[in-house]
XYZ file of C-alpha atoms in Angstrom:
204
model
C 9.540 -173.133 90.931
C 6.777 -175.046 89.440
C 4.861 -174.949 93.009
C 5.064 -171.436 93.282
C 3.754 -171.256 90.072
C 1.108 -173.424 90.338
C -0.198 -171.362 93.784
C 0.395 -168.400 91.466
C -2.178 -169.659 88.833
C -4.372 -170.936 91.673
C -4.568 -168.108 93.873
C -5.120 -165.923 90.312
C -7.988 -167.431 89.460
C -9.478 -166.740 92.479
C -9.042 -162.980 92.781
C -8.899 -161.837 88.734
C -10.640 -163.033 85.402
C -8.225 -164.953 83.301
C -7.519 -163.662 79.752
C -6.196 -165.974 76.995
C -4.454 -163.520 75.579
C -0.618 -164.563 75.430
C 1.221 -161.468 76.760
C -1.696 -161.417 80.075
C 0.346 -161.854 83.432
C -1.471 -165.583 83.815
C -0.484 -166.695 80.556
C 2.945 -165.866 81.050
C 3.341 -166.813 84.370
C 1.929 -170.301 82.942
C 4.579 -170.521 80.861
C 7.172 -169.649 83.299
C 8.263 -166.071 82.171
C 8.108 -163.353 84.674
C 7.180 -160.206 83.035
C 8.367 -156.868 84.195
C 6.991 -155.356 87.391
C 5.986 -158.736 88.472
C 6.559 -158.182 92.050
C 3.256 -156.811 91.677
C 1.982 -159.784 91.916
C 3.982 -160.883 94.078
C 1.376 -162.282 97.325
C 0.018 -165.248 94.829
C 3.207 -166.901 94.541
C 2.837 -167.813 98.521
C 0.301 -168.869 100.427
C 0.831 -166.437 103.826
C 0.957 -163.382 103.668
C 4.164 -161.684 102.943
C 6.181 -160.564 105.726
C 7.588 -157.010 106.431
C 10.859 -155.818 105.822
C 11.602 -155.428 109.693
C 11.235 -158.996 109.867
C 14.545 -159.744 107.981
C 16.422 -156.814 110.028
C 19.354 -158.300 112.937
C 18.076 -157.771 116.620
C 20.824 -155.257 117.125
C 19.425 -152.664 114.025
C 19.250 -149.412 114.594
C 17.297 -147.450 112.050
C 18.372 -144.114 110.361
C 16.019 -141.517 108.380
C 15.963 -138.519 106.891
C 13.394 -135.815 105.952
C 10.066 -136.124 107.163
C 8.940 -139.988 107.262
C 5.508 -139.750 107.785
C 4.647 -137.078 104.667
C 6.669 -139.395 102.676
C 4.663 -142.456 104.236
C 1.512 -140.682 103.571
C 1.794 -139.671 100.251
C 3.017 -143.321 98.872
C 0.093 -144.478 100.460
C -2.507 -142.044 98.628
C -0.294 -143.093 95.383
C -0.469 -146.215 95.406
C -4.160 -145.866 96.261
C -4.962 -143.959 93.334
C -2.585 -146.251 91.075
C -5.056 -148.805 92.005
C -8.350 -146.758 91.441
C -7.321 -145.528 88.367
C -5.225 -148.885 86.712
C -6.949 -151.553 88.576
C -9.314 -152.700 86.791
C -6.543 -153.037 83.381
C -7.706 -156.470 81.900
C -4.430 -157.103 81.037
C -2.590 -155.948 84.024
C -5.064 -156.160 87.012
C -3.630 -155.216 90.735
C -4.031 -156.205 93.914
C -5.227 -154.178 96.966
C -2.147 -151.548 98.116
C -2.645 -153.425 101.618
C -1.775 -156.645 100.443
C 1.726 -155.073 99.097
C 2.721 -152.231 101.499
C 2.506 -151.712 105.211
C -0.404 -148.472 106.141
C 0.773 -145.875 107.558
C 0.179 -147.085 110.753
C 1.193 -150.233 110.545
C 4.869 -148.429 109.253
C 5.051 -146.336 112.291
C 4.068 -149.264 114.616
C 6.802 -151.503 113.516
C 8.855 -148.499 114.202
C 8.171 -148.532 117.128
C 9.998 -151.637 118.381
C 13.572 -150.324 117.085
C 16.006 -148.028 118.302
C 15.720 -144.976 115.447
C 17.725 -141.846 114.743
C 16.296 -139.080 112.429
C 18.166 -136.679 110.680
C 17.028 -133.095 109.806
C 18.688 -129.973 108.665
C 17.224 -127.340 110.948
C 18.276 -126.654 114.440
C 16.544 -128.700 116.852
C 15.753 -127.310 120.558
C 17.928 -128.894 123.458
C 16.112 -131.749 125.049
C 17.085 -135.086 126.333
C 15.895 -136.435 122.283
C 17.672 -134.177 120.438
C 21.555 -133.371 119.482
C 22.960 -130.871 117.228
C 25.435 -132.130 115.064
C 28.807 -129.789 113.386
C 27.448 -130.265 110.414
C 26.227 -127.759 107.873
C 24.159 -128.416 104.697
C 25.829 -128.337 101.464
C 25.610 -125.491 98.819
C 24.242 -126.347 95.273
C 27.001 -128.229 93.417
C 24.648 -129.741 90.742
C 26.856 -129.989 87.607
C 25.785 -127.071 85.175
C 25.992 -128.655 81.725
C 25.246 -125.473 79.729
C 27.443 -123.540 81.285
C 31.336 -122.869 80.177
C 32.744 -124.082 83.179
C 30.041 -126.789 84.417
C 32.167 -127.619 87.507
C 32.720 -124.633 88.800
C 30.360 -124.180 91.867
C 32.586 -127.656 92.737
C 35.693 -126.382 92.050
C 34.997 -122.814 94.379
C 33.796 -125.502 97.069
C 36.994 -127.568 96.908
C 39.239 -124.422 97.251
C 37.321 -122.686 100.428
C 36.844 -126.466 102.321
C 39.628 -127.481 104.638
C 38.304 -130.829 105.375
C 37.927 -134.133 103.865
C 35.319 -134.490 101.063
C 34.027 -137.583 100.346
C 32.683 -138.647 96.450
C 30.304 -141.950 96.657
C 29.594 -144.032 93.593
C 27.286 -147.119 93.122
C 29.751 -148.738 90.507
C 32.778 -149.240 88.535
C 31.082 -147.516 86.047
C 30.301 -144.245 87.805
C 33.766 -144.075 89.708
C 35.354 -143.666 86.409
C 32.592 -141.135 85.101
C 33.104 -139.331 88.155
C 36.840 -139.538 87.983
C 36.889 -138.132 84.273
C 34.394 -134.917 85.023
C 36.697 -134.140 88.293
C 39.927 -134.546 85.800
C 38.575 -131.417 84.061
C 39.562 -129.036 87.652
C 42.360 -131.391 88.284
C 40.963 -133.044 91.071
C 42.577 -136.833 91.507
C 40.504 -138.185 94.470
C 42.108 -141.448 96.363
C 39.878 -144.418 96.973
C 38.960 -145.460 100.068
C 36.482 -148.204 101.202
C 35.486 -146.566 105.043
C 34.772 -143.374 105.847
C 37.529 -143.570 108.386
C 40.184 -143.469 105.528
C 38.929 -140.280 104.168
C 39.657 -138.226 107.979
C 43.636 -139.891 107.670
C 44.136 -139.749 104.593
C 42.086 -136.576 103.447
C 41.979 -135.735 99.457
């Protein structure tokens, strides 16, 4: 709204140089076009500080990760430092501090803190009141091999020697009926379900 954009322009003005140049971030803004990767920029539309993600999140969440969080934590961190370092100072395209986008590192792991968490690993974890083995085992490689004759067939061998349910997730219309096309080729017709529940009664 024009309010937002006027804090926008305000707040600007007082952190970068203004260019007159019509495809600048300022200009645009002015004009009320948001470029691409605007969220950028995203602080000088308000005047408080943005709030974090965990602030939006029901009492009753309970948080679920894989892999190893704080590596992952740690190397965004020293990427979007060194994005800033190195692009920062882009006339055109100057950023803001990493802090006044992203939570630290400890400031992630604080907030985490205060919410009941489960994290998910692969290897076998040692029996203590934290941990619990799951009957679960990690999947073979069933990347599609498009060079090969038959690009489906680490699939297709995993199908056969699995008893149980498998379950295919899509993001969209789009990719269901991708995904139903390549499985065609090994005559696989998978149902459609909608909970996970439906895939243990009704299986494939």
């Amino acid at each position: 709204d024009k309010a937002a954009i006027e804090l926008f322009r305000s707040q600007w003005r007082d952190t970068f140089e203004v260019k007159r140049d019509p495809e600048h971030i300022y200009q645009q803004v002015s004009k009320g076009t948001l470029p691409a990767g605007i969220e950028y920029w995203q602080p000088l539309f308000f005047s408080e500080p943005l709030p974090p993600l965990f602030s939006y999140f029901p009492a009753n969440t309970l948080l679920v990760n894989t892999g190893d969080l704080e590596n992952s934590a740690e190397r965004f961190q020293a990427d979007t430092l060194a994005r800033f370092e190195n692009r920062g100072i882009d006339p055109m395209r100057p950023l803001l501090p990493p802090q006044s986008l992203w939570l630290r590192v400890d400031e992630l792991f604080s907030e985490l803190k205060n919410w009941p968490r489960v994290q998910l690993k692969t290897e076998h974890l040692p029996t203590k009141a934290a941990n619990a083995n799951l009957g679960f085992q990690k999947l073979p490689d069933l990347a599609i091999q498009a060079q090969q004759k038959a690009p489906l067939d680490a699939l297709r061998k995993f199908l056969e020697s699995f008893d149980g349910p498998v379950v295919f997730s899509v993001e969209s219309e789009g990719r269901r009926e991708a995904l139903g096309e390549l499985l065609a080729r090994i005559k696989i017709a998978p149902q459609r379900i909608m909970r996970l529940d439906e895939a243990s009664d009704r299986g494939r």
